[in-house]
PDB file of C-alpha atoms in Angstrom:
ATOM      1  CA  MET S 214     -14.175  13.343 -10.952  1.00 89.00           C
ATOM      2  CA  VAL S 215     -12.421  16.009 -12.984  1.00 93.00           C
ATOM      3  CA  LEU S 216     -10.908  17.499  -9.834  1.00 95.00           C
ATOM      4  CA  LEU S 217      -9.592  14.080  -8.794  1.00 94.00           C
ATOM      5  CA  ILE S 218      -7.941  13.464 -12.170  1.00 94.00           C
ATOM      6  CA  LEU S 219      -6.519  16.976 -12.313  1.00 96.00           C
ATOM      7  CA  THR S 220      -5.074  16.721  -8.799  1.00 96.00           C
ATOM      8  CA  THR S 221      -3.543  13.326  -9.556  1.00 95.00           C
ATOM      9  CA  VAL S 222      -1.908  14.531 -12.778  1.00 96.00           C
ATOM     10  CA  ILE S 223      -0.527  17.665 -11.121  1.00 97.00           C
ATOM     11  CA  SER S 224       0.837  15.640  -8.201  1.00 95.00           C
ATOM     12  CA  ILE S 225       2.553  13.100 -10.461  1.00 93.00           C
ATOM     13  CA  LEU S 226       4.077  15.819 -12.640  1.00 95.00           C
ATOM     14  CA  SER S 227       5.352  17.759  -9.630  1.00 94.00           C
ATOM     15  CA  VAL S 228       7.006  14.639  -8.206  1.00 90.00           C
ATOM     16  CA  MET S 229       8.660  13.869 -11.540  1.00 90.00           C
ATOM     17  CA  VAL S 230      10.042  17.413 -11.910  1.00 94.00           C
ATOM     18  CA  MET S 231      11.181  17.795  -8.298  1.00 92.00           C
ATOM     19  CA  PRO S 232      14.930  17.218  -7.764  1.00 90.00           C
ATOM     20  CA  LYS S 233      15.728  14.136  -5.712  1.00 85.00           C
ATOM     21  CA  ARG S 234      18.498  14.239  -3.110  1.00 90.00           C
ATOM     22  CA  ILE S 235      18.479  10.599  -2.056  1.00 89.00           C
ATOM     23  CA  GLY S 236      20.152   7.688  -3.741  1.00 90.00           C
ATOM     24  CA  TRP S 237      18.612   4.619  -5.277  1.00 88.00           C
ATOM     25  CA  ILE S 238      19.282   2.426  -2.222  1.00 94.00           C
ATOM     26  CA  GLU S 239      17.328   4.806   0.027  1.00 94.00           C
ATOM     27  CA  MET S 240      14.429   4.871  -2.450  1.00 89.00           C
ATOM     28  CA  TYR S 241      14.243   1.080  -2.641  1.00 93.00           C
ATOM     29  CA  THR S 242      14.638   0.641   1.118  1.00 96.00           C
ATOM     30  CA  THR S 243      11.883   3.142   1.844  1.00 94.00           C
ATOM     31  CA  SER S 244       9.576   1.587  -0.753  1.00 93.00           C
ATOM     32  CA  LEU S 245      10.116  -1.934   0.592  1.00 96.00           C
ATOM     33  CA  PHE S 246       9.519  -0.767   4.170  1.00 97.00           C
ATOM     34  CA  VAL S 247       6.274   0.967   3.189  1.00 96.00           C
ATOM     35  CA  MET S 248       5.054  -2.124   1.309  1.00 96.00           C
ATOM     36  CA  PHE S 249       5.931  -4.361   4.269  1.00 97.00           C
ATOM     37  CA  LEU S 250       4.264  -2.061   6.802  1.00 97.00           C
ATOM     38  CA  GLY S 251       1.138  -1.769   4.651  1.00 94.00           C
ATOM     39  CA  SER S 252       0.924  -5.538   4.258  1.00 93.00           C
ATOM     40  CA  VAL S 253       1.336  -6.136   7.985  1.00 93.00           C
ATOM     41  CA  ALA S 254      -1.334  -3.541   8.783  1.00 93.00           C
ATOM     42  CA  ASP S 255      -3.752  -5.019   6.224  1.00 89.00           C
ATOM     43  CA  ILE S 256      -3.239  -8.562   7.493  1.00 88.00           C
ATOM     44  CA  TYR S 257      -3.620  -7.464  11.123  1.00 89.00           C
ATOM     45  CA  LEU S 258      -6.795  -5.515  10.431  1.00 88.00           C
ATOM     46  CA  ASP S 259      -8.250  -8.408   8.445  1.00 83.00           C
ATOM     47  CA  VAL S 260      -7.420 -11.230  10.851  1.00 82.00           C
ATOM     48  CA  LYS S 261      -7.925  -9.446  14.174  1.00 84.00           C
ATOM     49  CA  TYR S 262     -10.858  -7.149  13.407  1.00 82.00           C
ATOM     50  CA  ASP S 263     -12.334  -8.682  10.222  1.00 78.00           C
ATOM     51  CA  LEU S 264     -12.495  -5.288   8.517  1.00 82.00           C
ATOM     52  CA  TYR S 265     -12.022  -6.605   5.000  1.00 78.00           C
ATOM     53  CA  GLY S 266     -15.082  -8.606   3.979  1.00 70.00           C
ATOM     54  CA  PHE S 267     -13.983  -9.736   0.527  1.00 65.00           C
ATOM     55  CA  SER S 268     -14.321 -13.454   1.185  1.00 62.00           C
ATOM     56  CA  GLN S 269     -15.689 -15.819   3.773  1.00 61.00           C
ATOM     57  CA  LYS S 270     -13.376 -16.892   6.581  1.00 60.00           C
ATOM     58  CA  GLU S 271     -14.544 -20.515   6.448  1.00 60.00           C
ATOM     59  CA  TYR S 272     -13.459 -20.839   2.825  1.00 55.00           C
ATOM     60  CA  ILE S 273     -10.002 -19.447   3.514  1.00 56.00           C
ATOM     61  CA  LEU S 274      -9.508 -21.675   6.564  1.00 54.00           C
ATOM     62  CA  ASN S 275     -10.522 -24.783   4.617  1.00 55.00           C
ATOM     63  CA  ILE S 276      -7.902 -24.141   1.938  1.00 55.00           C
ATOM     64  CA  PHE S 277      -5.063 -24.176   4.434  1.00 52.00           C
TER      65      PHE S 277
END
């Protein structure tokens, strides 16, 4: 656990200190694309392959 925390802190500090060469529009565009792609992948893996077993499918289908 200590190694995980130490690695996370070092990674965050190195990203904060590192000079950035891209503008704010590129940062926001990249972040939005990554969030969209992650959401699509999560939804696809849940609906098609039922890999996320957090709730019952019957309950979700009855709501909608």
